[in-house]
PDB file of N, CA and C in Angstrom:
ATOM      1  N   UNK A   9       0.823  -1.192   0.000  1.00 90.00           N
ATOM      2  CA  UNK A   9       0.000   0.000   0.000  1.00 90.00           C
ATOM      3  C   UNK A   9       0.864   1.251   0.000  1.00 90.00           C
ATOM      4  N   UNK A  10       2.121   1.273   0.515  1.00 92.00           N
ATOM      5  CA  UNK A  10       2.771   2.300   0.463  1.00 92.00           C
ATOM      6  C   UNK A  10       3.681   3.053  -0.852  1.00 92.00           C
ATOM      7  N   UNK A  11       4.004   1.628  -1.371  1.00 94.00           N
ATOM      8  CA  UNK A  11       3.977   1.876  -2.510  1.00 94.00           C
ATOM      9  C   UNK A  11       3.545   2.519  -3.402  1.00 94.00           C
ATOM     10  N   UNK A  12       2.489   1.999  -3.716  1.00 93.00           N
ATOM     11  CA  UNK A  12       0.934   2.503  -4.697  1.00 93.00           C
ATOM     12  C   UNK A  12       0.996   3.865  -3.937  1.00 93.00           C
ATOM     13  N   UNK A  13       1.046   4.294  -2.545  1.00 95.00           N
ATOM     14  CA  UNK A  13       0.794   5.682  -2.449  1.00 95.00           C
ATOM     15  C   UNK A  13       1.951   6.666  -2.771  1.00 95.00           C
ATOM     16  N   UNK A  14       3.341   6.082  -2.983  1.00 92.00           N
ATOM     17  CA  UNK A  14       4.341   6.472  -3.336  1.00 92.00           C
ATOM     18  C   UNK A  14       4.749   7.055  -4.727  1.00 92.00           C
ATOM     19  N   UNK A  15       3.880   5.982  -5.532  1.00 90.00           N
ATOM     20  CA  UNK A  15       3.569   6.058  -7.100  1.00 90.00           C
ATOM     21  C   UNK A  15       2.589   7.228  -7.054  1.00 90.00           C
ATOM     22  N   UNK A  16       1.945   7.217  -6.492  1.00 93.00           N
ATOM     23  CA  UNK A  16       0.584   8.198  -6.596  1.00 93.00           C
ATOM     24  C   UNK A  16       0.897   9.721  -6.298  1.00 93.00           C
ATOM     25  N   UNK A  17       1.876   9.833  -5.553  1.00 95.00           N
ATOM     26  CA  UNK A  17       2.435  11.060  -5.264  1.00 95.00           C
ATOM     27  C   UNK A  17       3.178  11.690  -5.613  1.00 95.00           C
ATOM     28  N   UNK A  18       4.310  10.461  -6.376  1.00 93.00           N
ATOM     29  CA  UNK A  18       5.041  10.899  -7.665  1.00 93.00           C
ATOM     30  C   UNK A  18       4.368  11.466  -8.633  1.00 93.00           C
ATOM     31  N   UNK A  19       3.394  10.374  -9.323  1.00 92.00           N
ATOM     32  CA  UNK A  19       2.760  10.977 -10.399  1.00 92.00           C
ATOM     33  C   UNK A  19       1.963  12.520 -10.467  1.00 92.00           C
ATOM     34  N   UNK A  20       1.288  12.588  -9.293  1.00 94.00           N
ATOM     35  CA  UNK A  20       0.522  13.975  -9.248  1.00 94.00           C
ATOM     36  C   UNK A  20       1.701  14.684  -8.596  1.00 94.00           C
ATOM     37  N   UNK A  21       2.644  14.594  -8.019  1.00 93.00           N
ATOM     38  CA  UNK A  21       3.706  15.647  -7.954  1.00 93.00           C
ATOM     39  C   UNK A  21       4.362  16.309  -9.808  1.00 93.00           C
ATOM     40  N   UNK A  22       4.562  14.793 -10.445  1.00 93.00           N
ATOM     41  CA  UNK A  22       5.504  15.485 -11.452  1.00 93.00           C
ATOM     42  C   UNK A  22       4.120  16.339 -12.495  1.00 93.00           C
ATOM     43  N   UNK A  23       2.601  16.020 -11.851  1.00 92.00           N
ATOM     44  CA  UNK A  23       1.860  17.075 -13.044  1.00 92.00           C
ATOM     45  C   UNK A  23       1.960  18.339 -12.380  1.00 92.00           C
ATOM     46  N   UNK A  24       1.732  18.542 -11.363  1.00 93.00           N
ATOM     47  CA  UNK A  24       2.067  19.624 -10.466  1.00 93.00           C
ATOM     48  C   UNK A  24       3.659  20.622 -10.837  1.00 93.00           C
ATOM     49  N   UNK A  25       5.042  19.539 -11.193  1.00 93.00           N
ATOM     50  CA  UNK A  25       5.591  20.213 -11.494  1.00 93.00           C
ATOM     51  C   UNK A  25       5.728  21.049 -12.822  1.00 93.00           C
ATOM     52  N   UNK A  26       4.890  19.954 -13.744  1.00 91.00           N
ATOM     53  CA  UNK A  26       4.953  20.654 -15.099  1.00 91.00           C
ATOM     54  C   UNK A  26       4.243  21.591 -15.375  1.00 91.00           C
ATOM     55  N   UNK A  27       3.258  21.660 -14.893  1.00 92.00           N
ATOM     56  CA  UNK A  27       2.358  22.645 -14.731  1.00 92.00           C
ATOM     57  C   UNK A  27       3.083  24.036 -14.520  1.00 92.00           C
ATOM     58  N   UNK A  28       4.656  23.822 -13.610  1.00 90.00           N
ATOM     59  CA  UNK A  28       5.136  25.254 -13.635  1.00 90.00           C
ATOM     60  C   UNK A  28       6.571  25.386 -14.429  1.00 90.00           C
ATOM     61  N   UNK A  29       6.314  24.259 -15.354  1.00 90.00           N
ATOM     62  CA  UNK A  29       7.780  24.433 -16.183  1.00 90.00           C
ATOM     63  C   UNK A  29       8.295  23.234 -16.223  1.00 90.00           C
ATOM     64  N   UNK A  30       8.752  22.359 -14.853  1.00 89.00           N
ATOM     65  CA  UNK A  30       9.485  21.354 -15.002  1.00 89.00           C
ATOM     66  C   UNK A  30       9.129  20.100 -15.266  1.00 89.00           C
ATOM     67  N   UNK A  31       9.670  19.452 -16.686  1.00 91.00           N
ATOM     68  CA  UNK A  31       9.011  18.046 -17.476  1.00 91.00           C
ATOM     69  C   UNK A  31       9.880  16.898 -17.053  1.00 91.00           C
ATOM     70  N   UNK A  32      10.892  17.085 -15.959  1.00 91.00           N
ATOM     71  CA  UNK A  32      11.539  15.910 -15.724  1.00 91.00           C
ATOM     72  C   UNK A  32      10.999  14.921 -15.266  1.00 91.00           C
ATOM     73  N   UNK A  33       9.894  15.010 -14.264  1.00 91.00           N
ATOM     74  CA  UNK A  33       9.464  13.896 -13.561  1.00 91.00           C
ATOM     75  C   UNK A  33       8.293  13.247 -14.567  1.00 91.00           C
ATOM     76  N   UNK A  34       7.607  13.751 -15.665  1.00 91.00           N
ATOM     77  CA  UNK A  34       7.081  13.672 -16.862  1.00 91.00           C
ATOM     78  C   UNK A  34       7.688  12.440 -17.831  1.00 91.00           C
ATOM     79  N   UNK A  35       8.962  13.020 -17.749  1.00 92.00           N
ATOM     80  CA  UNK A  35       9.968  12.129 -18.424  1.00 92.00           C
ATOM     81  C   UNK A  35      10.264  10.467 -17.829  1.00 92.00           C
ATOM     82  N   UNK A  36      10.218  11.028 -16.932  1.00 92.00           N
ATOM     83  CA  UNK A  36      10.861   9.744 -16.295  1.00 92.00           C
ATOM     84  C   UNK A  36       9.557   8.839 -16.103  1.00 92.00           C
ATOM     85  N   UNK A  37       8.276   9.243 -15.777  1.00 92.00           N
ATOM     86  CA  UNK A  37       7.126   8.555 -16.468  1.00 92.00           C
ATOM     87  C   UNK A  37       7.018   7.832 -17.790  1.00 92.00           C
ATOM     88  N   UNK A  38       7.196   9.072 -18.578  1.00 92.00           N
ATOM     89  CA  UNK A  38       7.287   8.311 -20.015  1.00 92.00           C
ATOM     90  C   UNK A  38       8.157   7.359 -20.320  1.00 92.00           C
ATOM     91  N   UNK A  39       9.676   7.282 -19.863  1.00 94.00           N
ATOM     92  CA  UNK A  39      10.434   6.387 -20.254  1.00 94.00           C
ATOM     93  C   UNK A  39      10.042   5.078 -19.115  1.00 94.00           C
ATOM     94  N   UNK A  40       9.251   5.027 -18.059  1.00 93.00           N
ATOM     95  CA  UNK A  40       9.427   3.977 -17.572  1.00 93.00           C
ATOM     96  C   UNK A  40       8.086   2.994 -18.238  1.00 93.00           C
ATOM     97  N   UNK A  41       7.178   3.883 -18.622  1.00 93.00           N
ATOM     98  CA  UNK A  41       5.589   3.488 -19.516  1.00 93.00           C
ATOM     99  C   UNK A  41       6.392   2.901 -20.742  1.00 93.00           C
ATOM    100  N   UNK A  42       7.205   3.693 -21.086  1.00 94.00           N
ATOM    101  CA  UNK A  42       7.617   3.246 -22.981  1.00 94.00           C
ATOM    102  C   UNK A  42       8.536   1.829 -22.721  1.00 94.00           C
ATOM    103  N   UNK A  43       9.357   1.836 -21.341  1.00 93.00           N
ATOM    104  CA  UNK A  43      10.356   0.517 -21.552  1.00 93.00           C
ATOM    105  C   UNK A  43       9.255  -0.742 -21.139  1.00 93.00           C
ATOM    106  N   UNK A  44       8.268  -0.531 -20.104  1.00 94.00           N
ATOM    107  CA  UNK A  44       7.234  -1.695 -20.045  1.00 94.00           C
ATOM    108  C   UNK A  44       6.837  -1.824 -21.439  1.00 94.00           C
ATOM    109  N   UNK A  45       6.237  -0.819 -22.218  1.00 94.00           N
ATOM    110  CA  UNK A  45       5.280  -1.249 -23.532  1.00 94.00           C
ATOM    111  C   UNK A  45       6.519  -1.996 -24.308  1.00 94.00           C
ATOM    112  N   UNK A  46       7.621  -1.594 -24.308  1.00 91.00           N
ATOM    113  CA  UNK A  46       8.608  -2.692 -25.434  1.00 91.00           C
ATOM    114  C   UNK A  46       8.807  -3.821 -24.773  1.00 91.00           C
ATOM    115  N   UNK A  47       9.039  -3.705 -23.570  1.00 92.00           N
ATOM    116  CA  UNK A  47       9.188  -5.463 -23.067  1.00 92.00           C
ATOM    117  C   UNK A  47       8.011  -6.009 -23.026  1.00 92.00           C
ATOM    118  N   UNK A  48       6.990  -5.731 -22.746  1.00 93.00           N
ATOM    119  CA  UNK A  48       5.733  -6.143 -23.233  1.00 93.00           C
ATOM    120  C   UNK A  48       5.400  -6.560 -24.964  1.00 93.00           C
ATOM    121  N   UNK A  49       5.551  -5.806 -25.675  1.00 89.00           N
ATOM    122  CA  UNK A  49       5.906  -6.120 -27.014  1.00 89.00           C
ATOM    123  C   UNK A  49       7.317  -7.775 -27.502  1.00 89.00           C
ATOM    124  N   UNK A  50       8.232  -7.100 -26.863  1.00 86.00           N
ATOM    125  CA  UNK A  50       9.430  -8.017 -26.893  1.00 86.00           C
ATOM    126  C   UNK A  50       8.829  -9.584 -26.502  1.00 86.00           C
ATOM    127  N   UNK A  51       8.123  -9.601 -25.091  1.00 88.00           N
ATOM    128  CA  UNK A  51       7.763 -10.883 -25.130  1.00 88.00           C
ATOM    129  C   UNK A  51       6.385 -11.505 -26.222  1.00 88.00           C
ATOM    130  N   UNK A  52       5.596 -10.755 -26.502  1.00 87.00           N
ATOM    131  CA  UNK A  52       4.473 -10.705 -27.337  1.00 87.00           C
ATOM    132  C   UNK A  52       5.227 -10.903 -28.662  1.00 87.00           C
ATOM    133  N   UNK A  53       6.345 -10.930 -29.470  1.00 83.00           N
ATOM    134  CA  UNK A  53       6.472 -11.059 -30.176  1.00 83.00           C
ATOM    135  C   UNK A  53       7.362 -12.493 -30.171  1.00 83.00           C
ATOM    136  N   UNK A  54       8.279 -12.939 -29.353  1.00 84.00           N
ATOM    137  CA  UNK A  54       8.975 -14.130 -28.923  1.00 84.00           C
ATOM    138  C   UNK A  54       7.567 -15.282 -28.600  1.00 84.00           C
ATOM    139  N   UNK A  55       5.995 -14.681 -28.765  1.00 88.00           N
ATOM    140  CA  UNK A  55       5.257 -16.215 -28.883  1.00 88.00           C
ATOM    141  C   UNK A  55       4.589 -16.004 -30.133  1.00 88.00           C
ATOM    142  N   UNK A  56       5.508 -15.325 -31.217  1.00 86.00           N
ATOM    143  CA  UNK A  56       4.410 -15.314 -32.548  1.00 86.00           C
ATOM    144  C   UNK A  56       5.626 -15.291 -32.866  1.00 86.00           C
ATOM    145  N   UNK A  57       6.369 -16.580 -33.936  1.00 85.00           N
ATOM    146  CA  UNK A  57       7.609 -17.105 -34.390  1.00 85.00           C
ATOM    147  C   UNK A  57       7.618 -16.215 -35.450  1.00 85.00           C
ATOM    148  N   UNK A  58       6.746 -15.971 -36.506  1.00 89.00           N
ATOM    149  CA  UNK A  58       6.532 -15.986 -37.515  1.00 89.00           C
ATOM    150  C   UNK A  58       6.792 -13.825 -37.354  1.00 89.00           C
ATOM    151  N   UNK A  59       5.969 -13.405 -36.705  1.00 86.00           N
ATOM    152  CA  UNK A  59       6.121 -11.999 -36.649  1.00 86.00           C
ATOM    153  C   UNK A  59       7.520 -11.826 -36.013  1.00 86.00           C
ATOM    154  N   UNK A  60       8.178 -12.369 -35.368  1.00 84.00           N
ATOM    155  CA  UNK A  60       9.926 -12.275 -35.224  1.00 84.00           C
ATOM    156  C   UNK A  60      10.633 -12.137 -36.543  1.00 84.00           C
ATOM    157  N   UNK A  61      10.171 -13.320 -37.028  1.00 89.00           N
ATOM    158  CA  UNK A  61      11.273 -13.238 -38.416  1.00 89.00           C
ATOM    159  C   UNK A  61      10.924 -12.063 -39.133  1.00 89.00           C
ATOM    160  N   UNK A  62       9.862 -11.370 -39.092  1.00 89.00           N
ATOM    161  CA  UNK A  62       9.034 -10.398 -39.569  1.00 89.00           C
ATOM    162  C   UNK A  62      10.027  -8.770 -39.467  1.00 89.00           C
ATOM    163  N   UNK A  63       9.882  -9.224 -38.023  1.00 87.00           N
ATOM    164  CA  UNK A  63      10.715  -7.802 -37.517  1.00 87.00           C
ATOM    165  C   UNK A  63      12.203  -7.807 -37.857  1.00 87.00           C
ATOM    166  N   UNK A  64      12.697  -8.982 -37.680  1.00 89.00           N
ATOM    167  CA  UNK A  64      14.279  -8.888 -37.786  1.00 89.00           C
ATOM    168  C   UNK A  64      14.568  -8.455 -39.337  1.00 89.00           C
ATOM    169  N   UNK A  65      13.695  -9.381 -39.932  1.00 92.00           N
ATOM    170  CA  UNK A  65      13.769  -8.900 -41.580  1.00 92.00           C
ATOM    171  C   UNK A  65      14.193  -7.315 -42.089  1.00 92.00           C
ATOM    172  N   UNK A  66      12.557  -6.822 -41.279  1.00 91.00           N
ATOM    173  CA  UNK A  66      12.641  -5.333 -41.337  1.00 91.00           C
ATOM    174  C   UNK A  66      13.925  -4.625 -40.790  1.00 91.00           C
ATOM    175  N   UNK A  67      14.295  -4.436 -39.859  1.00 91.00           N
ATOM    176  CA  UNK A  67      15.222  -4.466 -39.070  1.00 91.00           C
ATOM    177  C   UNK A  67      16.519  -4.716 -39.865  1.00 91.00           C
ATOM    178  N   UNK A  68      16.886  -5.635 -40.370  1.00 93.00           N
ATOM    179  CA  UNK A  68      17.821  -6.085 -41.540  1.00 93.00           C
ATOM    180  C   UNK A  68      17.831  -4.974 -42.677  1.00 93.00           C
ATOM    181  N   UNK A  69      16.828  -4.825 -43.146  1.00 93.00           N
ATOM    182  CA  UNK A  69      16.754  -3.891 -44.557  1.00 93.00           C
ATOM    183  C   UNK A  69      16.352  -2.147 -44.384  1.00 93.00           C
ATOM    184  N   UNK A  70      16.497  -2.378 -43.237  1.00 91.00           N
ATOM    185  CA  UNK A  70      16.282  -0.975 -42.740  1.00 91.00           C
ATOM    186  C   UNK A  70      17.440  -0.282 -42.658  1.00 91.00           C
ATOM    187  N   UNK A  71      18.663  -1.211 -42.021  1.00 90.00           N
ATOM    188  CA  UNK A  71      19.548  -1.136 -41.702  1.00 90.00           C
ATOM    189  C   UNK A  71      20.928  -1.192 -42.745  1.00 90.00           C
ATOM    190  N   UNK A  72      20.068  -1.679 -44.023  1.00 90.00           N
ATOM    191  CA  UNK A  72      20.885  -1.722 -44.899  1.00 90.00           C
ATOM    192  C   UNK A  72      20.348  -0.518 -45.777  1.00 90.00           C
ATOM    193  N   UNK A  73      19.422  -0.299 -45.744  1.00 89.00           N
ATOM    194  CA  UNK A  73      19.341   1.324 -46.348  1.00 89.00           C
ATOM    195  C   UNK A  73      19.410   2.337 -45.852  1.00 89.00           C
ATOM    196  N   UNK A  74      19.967   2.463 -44.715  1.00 87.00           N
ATOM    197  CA  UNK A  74      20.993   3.438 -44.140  1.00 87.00           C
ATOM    198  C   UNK A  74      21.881   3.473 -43.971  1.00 87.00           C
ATOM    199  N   UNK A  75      22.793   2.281 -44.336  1.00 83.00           N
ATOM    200  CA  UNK A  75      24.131   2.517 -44.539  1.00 83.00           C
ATOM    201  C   UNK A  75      24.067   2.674 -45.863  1.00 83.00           C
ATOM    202  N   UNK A  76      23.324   2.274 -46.826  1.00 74.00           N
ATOM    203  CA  UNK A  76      23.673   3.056 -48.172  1.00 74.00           C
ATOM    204  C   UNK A  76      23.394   4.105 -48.555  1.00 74.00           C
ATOM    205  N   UNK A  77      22.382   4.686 -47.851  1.00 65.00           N
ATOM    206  CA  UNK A  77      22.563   6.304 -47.993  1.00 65.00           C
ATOM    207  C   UNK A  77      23.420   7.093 -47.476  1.00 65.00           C
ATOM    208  N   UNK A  78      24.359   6.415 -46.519  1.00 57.00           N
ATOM    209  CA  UNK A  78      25.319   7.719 -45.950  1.00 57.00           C
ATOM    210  C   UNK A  78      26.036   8.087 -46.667  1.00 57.00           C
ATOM    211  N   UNK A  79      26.405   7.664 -48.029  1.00 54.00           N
ATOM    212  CA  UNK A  79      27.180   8.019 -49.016  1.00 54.00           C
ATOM    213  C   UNK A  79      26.988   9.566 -49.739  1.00 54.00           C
TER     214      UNK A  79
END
């Protein structure tokens, strides 16, 4: 429970701070929301074999048309 009230005080602290300028505690929300949604993704994609090879593919040719444009 202390927790959850710990979280809770963070969160309405960092709207409180942005509200007068400062987006750090904003930030650090967002990056901890965005690294759950990719590991969430990451495992969601390790039980669909087929959408792995999918991504790496992409990932592969993505990667190869940016190294040929740096030219």
């Amino acid at each position: 429970m202390y927790i959850l009230t710990g979280i809770l005080m963070f969160v309405i602290g960092s709207i409180i701070a942005a509200c007068g300028g400062d987006f750090s505690g904003l930030e650090v929300i967002g990056k901890f929301v965005g690294g759950a949604v990719l590991v969430l993704a990451i495992m969601w994609l390790f039980t669909q074999p087929v959408l792995l090879i999918i991504v790496i593919a992409l990932i592969v040719i993505i990667a190869m048309c940016c190294a040929g444009s740096s030219k």
